[in-house]
mmCIF file of C-alpha atoms in Angstrom:
data_model
loop_
_atom_site.group_PDB
_atom_site.id
_atom_site.type_symbol
_atom_site.label_atom_id
_atom_site.label_comp_id
_atom_site.label_asym_id
_atom_site.label_seq_id
_atom_site.Cartn_x
_atom_site.Cartn_y
_atom_site.Cartn_z
ATOM 1 C CA MET A 1 0.097 0.010 0.015
ATOM 2 C CA SER A 2 1.085 3.601 -0.653
ATOM 3 C CA VAL A 3 1.942 6.086 1.975
ATOM 4 C CA ARG A 4 -0.599 8.908 2.389
ATOM 5 C CA LEU A 5 0.990 12.305 2.902
ATOM 6 C CA HIS A 6 -0.619 15.182 4.815
ATOM 7 C CA TRP A 7 0.650 18.687 5.799
ATOM 8 C CA PHE A 8 -0.422 20.927 8.669
ATOM 9 C CA LEU A 9 -2.163 24.288 8.846
ATOM 10 C CA PRO A 10 -0.510 26.715 11.466
ATOM 11 C CA THR A 11 -3.876 28.153 12.703
ATOM 12 C CA GLY A 12 -2.170 29.586 15.915
ATOM 13 C CA GLY A 13 0.429 31.285 13.761
ATOM 14 C CA ASP A 14 3.756 30.515 11.897
ATOM 15 C CA GLY A 15 6.977 31.825 11.631
ATOM 16 C CA ARG A 16 10.788 31.080 11.238
ATOM 17 C CA THR A 17 11.102 30.111 15.016
ATOM 18 C CA LEU A 18 9.941 27.351 17.276
ATOM 19 C CA VAL A 19 8.911 30.172 19.794
ATOM 20 C CA ASP A 20 5.567 31.243 19.053
ATOM 21 C CA ARG A 21 1.887 31.032 20.514
ATOM 22 C CA HIS A 22 2.178 27.159 20.776
ATOM 23 C CA ALA A 23 5.142 27.513 23.408
ATOM 24 C CA TYR A 24 3.528 30.102 25.623
ATOM 25 C CA THR A 25 3.281 28.524 29.157
ATOM 26 C CA ASP A 26 -0.544 29.381 29.383
ATOM 27 C CA GLY A 27 -1.580 28.260 25.865
ATOM 28 C CA GLY A 28 -1.262 31.769 24.442
ATOM 29 C CA VAL A 29 -3.376 33.837 26.875
ATOM 30 C CA SER A 30 -0.228 36.083 27.758
ATOM 31 C CA ARG A 31 3.424 36.271 26.802
ATOM 32 C CA ALA A 32 4.999 36.164 30.192
ATOM 33 C CA ARG A 33 8.109 34.261 30.921
ATOM 34 C CA VAL A 34 9.258 33.911 27.247
ATOM 35 C CA THR A 35 11.577 35.512 25.264
ATOM 36 C CA PRO A 36 9.918 38.029 22.750
ATOM 37 C CA VAL A 37 10.536 36.827 19.096
ATOM 38 C CA SER A 38 10.202 38.367 15.764
ATOM 39 C CA GLY A 39 9.230 36.786 12.529
ATOM 40 C CA VAL A 40 5.906 35.161 13.748
ATOM 41 C CA ARG A 41 3.252 35.092 11.008
ATOM 42 C CA PRO A 42 -0.302 35.614 12.069
ATOM 43 C CA PRO A 43 -2.744 32.889 10.948
ATOM 44 C CA ASP A 44 -4.974 35.164 8.680
ATOM 45 C CA ILE A 45 -6.954 33.458 5.990
ATOM 46 C CA ASP A 46 -4.649 34.928 3.079
ATOM 47 C CA TYR A 47 -1.622 33.164 4.662
ATOM 48 C CA LEU A 48 -3.419 30.028 5.569
ATOM 49 C CA ALA A 49 -4.761 29.751 1.918
ATOM 50 C CA GLN A 50 -1.101 30.028 0.590
ATOM 51 C CA ILE A 51 -0.114 27.087 2.683
ATOM 52 C CA ALA A 52 -3.414 25.106 1.566
ATOM 53 C CA LYS A 53 -2.943 25.718 -1.962
ATOM 54 C CA ALA A 54 0.648 24.860 -1.846
ATOM 55 C CA ALA A 55 -0.134 21.593 -0.021
ATOM 56 C CA GLU A 56 -2.493 20.760 -2.825
ATOM 57 C CA HIS A 57 -0.306 21.812 -5.554
ATOM 58 C CA LEU A 58 2.583 19.715 -4.145
ATOM 59 C CA GLY A 59 0.163 16.619 -3.767
ATOM 60 C CA PHE A 60 -0.329 16.311 -0.389
ATOM 61 C CA GLU A 61 -3.859 14.473 0.424
ATOM 62 C CA GLY A 62 -4.835 16.543 3.342
ATOM 63 C CA VAL A 63 -3.929 18.854 6.092
ATOM 64 C CA LEU A 64 -4.290 18.729 9.815
ATOM 65 C CA THR A 65 -5.971 21.619 11.637
ATOM 66 C CA PRO A 66 -5.341 21.633 15.305
ATOM 67 C CA THR A 67 -7.874 22.566 18.144
ATOM 68 C CA GLY A 68 -7.416 24.739 21.220
ATOM 69 C CA THR A 69 -7.689 28.055 22.647
ATOM 70 C CA TRP A 70 -4.433 29.101 21.338
ATOM 71 C CA CYS A 71 -5.569 28.609 17.501
ATOM 72 C CA GLU A 72 -8.317 29.467 15.281
ATOM 73 C CA ASP A 73 -11.466 27.260 15.147
ATOM 74 C CA ALA A 74 -10.792 24.500 12.916
ATOM 75 C CA TRP A 75 -14.301 23.882 11.416
ATOM 76 C CA LEU A 76 -14.744 27.440 10.398
ATOM 77 C CA THR A 77 -11.237 28.096 9.237
ATOM 78 C CA THR A 78 -11.221 24.720 6.862
ATOM 79 C CA ALA A 79 -14.615 25.700 5.532
ATOM 80 C CA ALA A 80 -13.268 28.788 4.425
ATOM 81 C CA LEU A 81 -10.118 27.352 2.933
ATOM 82 C CA ALA A 82 -12.301 24.668 1.087
ATOM 83 C CA GLN A 83 -13.521 27.655 -1.068
ATOM 84 C CA HIS A 84 -9.691 28.279 -2.145
ATOM 85 C CA THR A 85 -8.965 24.561 -3.075
ATOM 86 C CA GLU A 86 -10.537 21.982 -5.210
ATOM 87 C CA ARG A 87 -8.953 18.477 -4.098
ATOM 88 C CA LEU A 88 -7.271 18.940 -0.787
ATOM 89 C CA LYS A 89 -8.887 17.237 2.343
ATOM 90 C CA PHE A 90 -9.099 19.007 5.827
ATOM 91 C CA LEU A 91 -8.417 16.893 8.878
ATOM 92 C CA VAL A 92 -10.370 18.620 11.330
ATOM 93 C CA ALA A 93 -9.224 18.310 14.990
ATOM 94 C CA PHE A 94 -12.142 18.626 17.531
ATOM 95 C CA ARG A 95 -12.907 17.873 21.342
ATOM 96 C CA PRO A 96 -15.910 15.549 21.937
ATOM 97 C CA GLY A 97 -16.541 16.905 25.331
ATOM 98 C CA VAL A 98 -17.304 20.341 24.154
ATOM 99 C CA LEU A 99 -20.239 19.761 21.867
ATOM 100 C CA SER A 100 -23.224 17.574 21.415
ATOM 101 C CA PRO A 101 -22.487 14.051 19.514
ATOM 102 C CA VAL A 102 -25.474 14.761 17.236
ATOM 103 C CA LEU A 103 -24.626 18.191 16.307
ATOM 104 C CA ALA A 104 -21.121 16.907 15.689
ATOM 105 C CA ALA A 105 -22.650 14.352 13.521
ATOM 106 C CA GLN A 106 -24.574 16.804 11.560
ATOM 107 C CA MET A 107 -21.888 19.096 11.202
ATOM 108 C CA ALA A 108 -19.747 16.444 9.720
ATOM 109 C CA ALA A 109 -22.591 15.594 7.350
ATOM 110 C CA THR A 110 -23.049 19.246 5.986
ATOM 111 C CA TYR A 111 -19.207 19.638 5.846
ATOM 112 C CA GLN A 112 -19.060 16.699 3.585
ATOM 113 C CA ARG A 113 -22.006 17.954 1.124
ATOM 114 C CA VAL A 114 -20.422 21.513 1.108
ATOM 115 C CA THR A 115 -16.690 20.299 0.404
ATOM 116 C CA ARG A 116 -17.983 17.293 -1.764
ATOM 117 C CA GLY A 117 -16.339 14.776 0.457
ATOM 118 C CA ARG A 118 -13.227 16.472 1.762
ATOM 119 C CA LEU A 119 -13.679 15.929 5.626
ATOM 120 C CA LEU A 120 -11.396 13.889 7.670
ATOM 121 C CA LEU A 121 -11.906 13.943 11.506
ATOM 122 C CA ASN A 122 -9.211 14.153 14.287
ATOM 123 C CA VAL A 123 -10.782 13.278 17.635
ATOM 124 C CA VAL A 124 -8.932 15.049 20.376
ATOM 125 C CA THR A 125 -9.951 13.598 23.857
ATOM 126 C CA GLY A 126 -7.885 16.171 25.727
ATOM 127 C CA GLY A 127 -4.870 15.797 27.883
ATOM 128 C CA ASP A 128 -4.245 19.152 29.414
ATOM 129 C CA ALA A 129 -6.771 19.733 32.236
ATOM 130 C CA THR A 130 -6.228 23.405 32.221
ATOM 131 C CA GLU A 131 -7.025 23.675 28.733
ATOM 132 C CA GLN A 132 -10.362 21.545 29.140
ATOM 133 C CA ARG A 133 -11.298 23.626 32.021
ATOM 134 C CA ARG A 134 -11.227 26.756 29.699
ATOM 135 C CA PHE A 135 -14.020 25.114 27.702
ATOM 136 C CA GLY A 136 -16.032 24.357 30.761
ATOM 137 C CA ASP A 137 -14.843 20.653 30.937
ATOM 138 C CA HIS A 138 -13.989 19.604 34.527
ATOM 139 C CA VAL A 139 -13.975 15.597 33.803
ATOM 140 C CA GLY A 140 -10.910 13.619 34.695
ATOM 141 C CA HIS A 141 -8.599 12.123 32.289
ATOM 142 C CA ASP A 142 -9.751 8.517 32.079
ATOM 143 C CA GLU A 143 -13.495 9.624 32.240
ATOM 144 C CA ARG A 144 -12.772 11.887 29.266
ATOM 145 C CA TYR A 145 -12.047 8.764 27.133
ATOM 146 C CA ALA A 146 -14.907 6.791 28.533
ATOM 147 C CA ARG A 147 -17.055 9.894 27.356
ATOM 148 C CA THR A 148 -15.273 9.884 24.044
ATOM 149 C CA ASP A 149 -16.202 6.170 23.764
ATOM 150 C CA GLU A 150 -19.895 7.055 24.063
ATOM 151 C CA PHE A 151 -19.549 10.139 21.815
ATOM 152 C CA LEU A 152 -18.312 8.261 18.861
ATOM 153 C CA SER A 153 -20.830 5.506 19.395
ATOM 154 C CA ILE A 154 -23.573 8.092 19.031
ATOM 155 C CA VAL A 155 -21.933 9.839 16.203
ATOM 156 C CA ARG A 156 -21.707 6.696 14.176
ATOM 157 C CA GLY A 157 -25.513 5.969 15.252
ATOM 158 C CA ALA A 158 -26.653 9.251 13.969
ATOM 159 C CA TRP A 159 -25.268 8.455 10.747
ATOM 160 C CA SER A 160 -26.842 5.293 10.384
ATOM 161 C CA GLY A 161 -29.725 6.806 8.479
ATOM 162 C CA LYS A 162 -32.444 6.054 11.175
ATOM 163 C CA PRO A 163 -33.123 7.437 14.549
ATOM 164 C CA TYR A 164 -30.708 6.152 17.038
ATOM 165 C CA ASP A 165 -31.268 5.866 20.881
ATOM 166 C CA PHE A 166 -28.459 5.731 23.445
ATOM 167 C CA GLU A 167 -28.271 5.754 27.039
ATOM 168 C CA GLY A 168 -24.983 6.004 28.888
ATOM 169 C CA LYS A 169 -23.182 7.500 31.866
ATOM 170 C CA HIS A 170 -22.487 10.866 29.814
ATOM 171 C CA TYR A 171 -25.057 11.075 27.183
ATOM 172 C CA ARG A 172 -28.727 10.063 26.641
ATOM 173 C CA VAL A 173 -30.063 10.449 23.162
ATOM 174 C CA ASP A 174 -33.433 9.676 21.799
ATOM 175 C CA GLY A 175 -33.867 9.282 18.178
ATOM 176 C CA GLY A 176 -30.667 10.980 17.285
ATOM 177 C CA LEU A 177 -29.911 11.317 13.601
ATOM 178 C CA THR A 178 -28.811 13.297 10.480
ATOM 179 C CA ALA A 179 -31.249 14.060 7.863
ATOM 180 C CA LEU A 180 -28.889 12.900 5.316
ATOM 181 C CA PRO A 181 -25.643 10.903 6.372
ATOM 182 C CA PRO A 182 -22.387 11.951 5.091
ATOM 183 C CA ASP A 183 -21.309 10.492 1.906
ATOM 184 C CA PRO A 184 -18.551 9.259 2.043
ATOM 185 C CA LEU A 185 -18.403 8.696 5.991
ATOM 186 C CA PRO A 186 -15.225 10.708 7.082
ATOM 187 C CA GLU A 187 -12.490 8.751 8.350
ATOM 188 C CA MET A 188 -11.731 8.970 12.170
ATOM 189 C CA PHE A 189 -8.172 9.718 13.221
ATOM 190 C CA PHE A 190 -7.636 9.031 16.979
ATOM 191 C CA GLY A 191 -4.564 9.196 19.160
ATOM 192 C CA GLY A 192 -3.908 8.260 22.860
ATOM 193 C CA SER A 193 -1.051 6.420 24.578
ATOM 194 C CA SER A 194 -2.857 5.609 27.858
ATOM 195 C CA ALA A 195 -4.463 2.400 28.995
ATOM 196 C CA ALA A 196 -7.818 4.329 28.818
ATOM 197 C CA ALA A 197 -7.328 5.249 25.199
ATOM 198 C CA GLY A 198 -6.295 2.146 23.792
ATOM 199 C CA PRO A 199 -9.758 0.399 24.011
ATOM 200 C CA VAL A 200 -11.584 3.515 22.445
ATOM 201 C CA ALA A 201 -9.105 3.624 19.476
ATOM 202 C CA ALA A 202 -9.821 -0.240 19.071
ATOM 203 C CA ARG A 203 -13.582 0.392 19.050
ATOM 204 C CA HIS A 204 -13.858 3.490 16.706
ATOM 205 C CA ALA A 205 -10.502 4.585 15.150
ATOM 206 C CA ASP A 206 -10.341 4.141 11.427
ATOM 207 C CA VAL A 207 -6.737 5.570 11.759
ATOM 208 C CA TYR A 208 -4.719 5.354 14.966
ATOM 209 C CA LEU A 209 -2.407 8.340 15.316
ATOM 210 C CA THR A 210 0.859 8.571 17.227
ATOM 211 C CA TRP A 211 3.402 11.135 17.730
ATOM 212 C CA GLY A 212 6.873 10.796 16.065
ATOM 213 C CA GLU A 213 8.439 8.368 18.627
ATOM 214 C CA PRO A 214 11.546 5.851 17.575
ATOM 215 C CA PRO A 215 10.727 3.201 15.443
ATOM 216 C CA ALA A 216 10.877 0.451 18.256
ATOM 217 C CA GLN A 217 8.276 2.317 20.525
ATOM 218 C CA VAL A 218 5.868 2.957 17.269
ATOM 219 C CA ARG A 219 6.129 -0.635 16.702
ATOM 220 C CA GLU A 220 5.031 -1.485 20.337
ATOM 221 C CA LYS A 221 1.994 0.967 19.982
ATOM 222 C CA ILE A 222 0.930 -0.583 16.681
ATOM 223 C CA ASP A 223 1.117 -4.181 18.169
ATOM 224 C CA TRP A 224 -0.833 -2.836 21.218
ATOM 225 C CA VAL A 225 -3.635 -1.186 19.336
ATOM 226 C CA ARG A 226 -3.851 -3.939 16.572
ATOM 227 C CA GLY A 227 -4.298 -6.593 19.220
ATOM 228 C CA LEU A 228 -6.989 -4.736 20.898
ATOM 229 C CA ALA A 229 -8.690 -3.846 17.650
ATOM 230 C CA ALA A 230 -8.568 -7.660 16.776
ATOM 231 C CA ARG A 231 -10.482 -8.448 19.965
ATOM 232 C CA GLU A 232 -13.376 -6.062 18.815
ATOM 233 C CA GLY A 233 -13.317 -7.686 15.325
ATOM 234 C CA ARG A 234 -11.920 -4.760 13.766
ATOM 235 C CA THR A 235 -8.792 -3.584 11.574
ATOM 236 C CA VAL A 236 -7.242 -0.289 12.435
ATOM 237 C CA ARG A 237 -4.761 1.604 10.120
ATOM 238 C CA PHE A 238 -1.897 3.592 11.469
ATOM 239 C CA GLY A 239 -0.616 7.087 11.102
ATOM 240 C CA ILE A 240 2.399 9.044 12.690
ATOM 241 C CA ARG A 241 2.681 13.011 13.262
ATOM 242 C CA LEU A 242 6.006 14.372 12.785
ATOM 243 C CA HIS A 243 7.834 17.484 11.681
ATOM 244 C CA THR A 244 10.385 17.485 8.992
ATOM 245 C CA ILE A 245 13.606 19.479 7.929
ATOM 246 C CA SER A 246 14.632 18.178 4.585
ATOM 247 C CA ARG A 247 17.327 19.693 2.611
ATOM 248 C CA ASP A 248 19.658 18.956 -0.460
ATOM 249 C CA SER A 249 22.326 17.619 1.819
ATOM 250 C CA SER A 250 22.111 15.923 5.453
ATOM 251 C CA ALA A 251 24.610 18.832 6.498
ATOM 252 C CA GLU A 252 22.370 21.505 5.565
ATOM 253 C CA ALA A 253 19.489 19.989 7.168
ATOM 254 C CA TRP A 254 21.253 19.720 10.526
ATOM 255 C CA ARG A 255 22.484 23.338 10.260
ATOM 256 C CA THR A 256 18.779 24.357 9.921
ATOM 257 C CA ALA A 257 17.778 22.237 12.894
ATOM 258 C CA ARG A 258 20.414 23.720 14.957
ATOM 259 C CA GLY A 259 19.502 27.233 13.931
ATOM 260 C CA LEU A 260 16.171 26.656 15.404
ATOM 261 C CA LEU A 261 17.649 26.246 18.864
ATOM 262 C CA ASP A 262 19.529 29.543 18.605
ATOM 263 C CA ASP A 263 16.504 31.361 19.300
ATOM 264 C CA LEU A 264 16.012 29.501 22.574
ATOM 265 C CA ASP A 265 17.487 30.569 25.900
ATOM 266 C CA ALA A 266 17.477 28.603 29.070
ATOM 267 C CA ASP A 267 14.423 30.453 30.475
ATOM 268 C CA THR A 268 12.298 29.875 27.617
ATOM 269 C CA VAL A 269 12.904 26.175 27.570
ATOM 270 C CA ALA A 270 12.498 25.982 31.281
ATOM 271 C CA ALA A 271 9.240 27.571 31.131
ATOM 272 C CA ALA A 272 7.959 25.439 28.414
ATOM 273 C CA GLN A 273 9.150 22.303 30.066
ATOM 274 C CA GLU A 274 7.637 23.304 33.410
ATOM 275 C CA ALA A 275 4.265 23.912 31.493
ATOM 276 C CA LEU A 276 4.550 20.534 29.573
ATOM 277 C CA GLY A 277 5.364 18.540 32.538
ATOM 278 C CA ARG A 278 1.977 19.353 34.357
ATOM 279 C CA SER A 279 -0.011 17.553 31.105
ATOM 280 C CA GLU A 280 -2.033 14.691 31.997
ATOM 281 C CA SER A 281 -1.226 13.201 28.493
ATOM 282 C CA VAL A 282 0.827 10.079 28.481
ATOM 283 C CA GLY A 283 1.869 10.733 24.911
ATOM 284 C CA GLN A 284 3.218 14.322 26.150
ATOM 285 C CA ARG A 285 5.241 12.470 28.889
ATOM 286 C CA ARG A 286 6.462 9.967 26.334
ATOM 287 C CA MET A 287 7.592 12.922 24.301
ATOM 288 C CA LEU A 288 9.273 14.679 27.264
ATOM 289 C CA ALA A 289 11.150 11.636 27.926
ATOM 290 C CA LEU A 290 12.837 11.551 24.651
ATOM 291 C CA HIS A 291 14.951 14.682 25.485
ATOM 292 C CA GLY A 292 14.588 15.188 29.194
ATOM 293 C CA GLY A 293 14.618 18.900 28.831
ATOM 294 C CA SER A 294 18.470 18.680 27.632
ATOM 295 C CA ARG A 295 19.878 20.121 24.630
ATOM 296 C CA GLU A 296 22.295 17.342 24.376
ATOM 297 C CA SER A 297 21.812 14.148 22.253
ATOM 298 C CA LEU A 298 18.685 15.102 20.679
ATOM 299 C CA GLU A 299 18.923 12.906 17.675
ATOM 300 C CA VAL A 300 17.135 10.014 19.634
ATOM 301 C CA SER A 301 16.994 7.603 16.619
ATOM 302 C CA PRO A 302 18.703 8.038 13.114
ATOM 303 C CA ASN A 303 17.319 11.216 11.519
ATOM 304 C CA LEU A 304 14.745 11.680 14.551
ATOM 305 C CA TRP A 305 15.426 14.835 16.332
ATOM 306 C CA ALA A 306 13.660 15.754 19.410
ATOM 307 C CA GLY A 307 14.515 19.515 19.629
ATOM 308 C CA VAL A 308 11.081 20.627 18.812
ATOM 309 C CA GLY A 309 9.637 19.342 22.064
ATOM 310 C CA LEU A 310 11.946 21.405 24.083
ATOM 311 C CA VAL A 311 9.330 24.102 23.539
ATOM 312 C CA ARG A 312 6.255 22.903 21.885
ATOM 313 C CA GLY A 313 3.718 20.459 23.083
ATOM 314 C CA GLY A 314 2.360 17.579 21.138
ATOM 315 C CA ALA A 315 4.478 16.299 18.391
ATOM 316 C CA GLY A 316 7.947 17.025 19.558
ATOM 317 C CA THR A 317 10.148 15.332 16.916
ATOM 318 C CA ALA A 318 11.308 15.877 13.390
ATOM 319 C CA LEU A 319 12.709 13.867 10.536
ATOM 320 C CA VAL A 320 16.025 15.757 9.865
ATOM 321 C CA GLY A 321 18.258 14.864 6.951
ATOM 322 C CA SER A 322 18.726 14.946 3.136
ATOM 323 C CA HIS A 323 15.864 14.210 0.802
ATOM 324 C CA ALA A 324 16.793 10.478 0.681
ATOM 325 C CA GLU A 325 17.441 10.173 4.443
ATOM 326 C CA VAL A 326 13.967 11.331 5.293
ATOM 327 C CA ALA A 327 12.564 8.980 2.413
ATOM 328 C CA ASP A 328 14.576 6.146 4.368
ATOM 329 C CA ARG A 329 12.863 7.011 7.506
ATOM 330 C CA VAL A 330 9.291 7.159 6.050
ATOM 331 C CA GLU A 331 10.044 3.986 4.502
ATOM 332 C CA GLU A 332 11.155 2.391 7.788
ATOM 333 C CA TYR A 333 7.982 3.493 9.504
ATOM 334 C CA HIS A 334 5.981 2.302 6.613
ATOM 335 C CA ALA A 335 7.366 -1.136 6.893
ATOM 336 C CA LEU A 336 6.081 -1.280 10.520
ATOM 337 C CA GLY A 337 2.635 -0.595 9.446
ATOM 338 C CA VAL A 338 2.255 3.367 9.182
ATOM 339 C CA ASP A 339 0.280 4.333 6.253
ATOM 340 C CA HIS A 340 -0.575 8.008 7.116
ATOM 341 C CA PHE A 341 2.058 10.538 7.577
ATOM 342 C CA ILE A 342 1.042 14.014 8.787
ATOM 343 C CA PHE A 343 3.973 16.514 8.473
ATOM 344 C CA SER A 344 4.713 20.202 9.334
ATOM 345 C CA GLY A 345 7.745 22.446 9.348
ATOM 346 C CA TYR A 346 8.735 25.979 10.384
ATOM 347 C CA PRO A 347 7.685 27.840 8.393
ATOM 348 C CA HIS A 348 5.100 25.834 7.072
ATOM 349 C CA LEU A 349 4.791 27.303 3.505
ATOM 350 C CA GLU A 350 8.459 26.982 2.794
ATOM 351 C CA GLU A 351 8.935 23.562 4.453
ATOM 352 C CA ALA A 352 6.159 22.333 2.467
ATOM 353 C CA TYR A 353 7.961 22.943 -0.775
ATOM 354 C CA TRP A 354 11.298 21.511 0.689
ATOM 355 C CA PHE A 355 9.386 18.191 1.379
ATOM 356 C CA GLY A 356 7.309 18.272 -1.748
ATOM 357 C CA GLU A 357 10.098 19.009 -4.140
ATOM 358 C CA GLY A 358 12.712 16.753 -2.352
ATOM 359 C CA VAL A 359 11.108 13.880 -0.463
ATOM 360 C CA MET A 360 7.788 13.266 -2.507
ATOM 361 C CA PRO A 361 9.997 12.348 -5.618
ATOM 362 C CA GLU A 362 12.058 9.923 -3.690
ATOM 363 C CA LEU A 363 9.177 8.213 -2.324
ATOM 364 C CA ALA A 364 7.337 8.047 -5.664
ATOM 365 C CA ALA A 365 10.538 6.728 -7.404
ATOM 366 C CA ARG A 366 10.722 3.823 -4.717
ATOM 367 C CA GLY A 367 7.084 3.206 -5.523
ATOM 368 C CA LEU A 368 5.951 4.208 -2.085
ATOM 369 C CA TRP A 369 3.696 7.198 -2.844
ATOM 370 C CA GLN A 370 1.386 8.314 -5.768
ATOM 371 C CA ARG A 371 0.262 11.754 -6.311
ATOM 372 C CA PRO A 372 -3.578 11.904 -5.534
ATOM 373 C CA GLY A 373 -5.253 11.627 -8.909
ATOM 374 C CA ALA A 374 -2.294 10.666 -10.844
ATOM 375 C CA ALA A 375 -3.518 7.210 -11.921
ATOM 376 C CA ALA A 376 -5.934 8.947 -14.415
ATOM 377 C CA PHE A 377 -2.716 10.546 -16.147
ATOM 378 C CA GLY A 378 -0.598 7.410 -16.193
ATOM 379 C CA GLY A 379 1.896 7.999 -13.332
ATOM 380 C CA GLY A 380 2.606 8.865 -9.844
ATOM 381 C CA VAL A 381 5.899 10.878 -10.267
ATOM 382 C CA PRO A 382 5.508 14.536 -9.764
ATOM 383 C CA LEU A 383 6.888 16.904 -12.456
ATOM 384 C CA THR A 384 9.806 17.810 -10.028
ATOM 385 C CA VAL A 385 13.179 16.562 -9.638
ATOM 386 C CA SER A 386 14.442 15.174 -6.543
ATOM 387 C CA GLY A 387 17.302 17.306 -4.833
ATOM 388 C CA GLY A 388 16.189 20.647 -6.499
ATOM 389 C CA ARG A 389 14.073 23.324 -4.852
#
């Protein structure tokens, strides 16, 4: 099976630095205790449209759009961007605990019709209690996953085309339905590394999504979720979320990576690590364990660099190297069972082109990737040359 490549929409701001609103200790409400930075680009619709158009032009299948108080609303932003693109899919992140499951089912059905089938869903249960409380959600970590389990059952039921009844601990629904179910049903992406998350992924996920851990750890996660899904009589596909710094030479890529750290003073790193250390997310703790807050030994696996996680939550690793080396790592993860790759880079517009003009031709030449829609034109190799920009 070919790999499926996605990019990222920085709806919280973008720039030539790792230190932007994502790194602020309170999620972007104030800028206390971080070094002021320049070169940060606001997430206005014109700039985001540039990234979306670039992703579509380069051959990415979709773009992930995050959720949280530090970024623009994913549903509204991507609905607007759908008017600027033709084929690109939007992987919309949302939190189950802050809206009705039947309303979510209706929103998804409407979105599919308006965009002609370009919606993917990223279910974010939430691992930061402070962030959850901002939305009025005071449910504990494990209970949030139990609620997500019920939520997704109701969403699927409301898409069944007939009235759906449900009574659980968190929800009671009488006759829930959408007037017209979405066609096609949007794929569900779901992540979570805790014991509470695994069974929910096994029952509901189409694609289980992990952050970019070393291959041995990713293999363990795949085996874990695959086993849980088999007990449910289901098959789950797998995806990985990574940053990327790909250049014409390995030396150039590593210089770029080290340059991103030049903006970070000790106080900025300490403030970010303190905030990230309070997260309830098991996945976040696994990211932090890769570097331990230290700038030393950040290459935690060949071409896998943990420097991003020094100041940013969530995905904290990047594939760094020449275009061929980055393609090697994609091929390695794919051999473990990973099909979906969601990449990002700083700035997102420029890094999309580095990856699209460098790594994508490498993957196509190896038979690992085909440009969406290319089969109709008799080939999957983009009209670019590997190694050029």
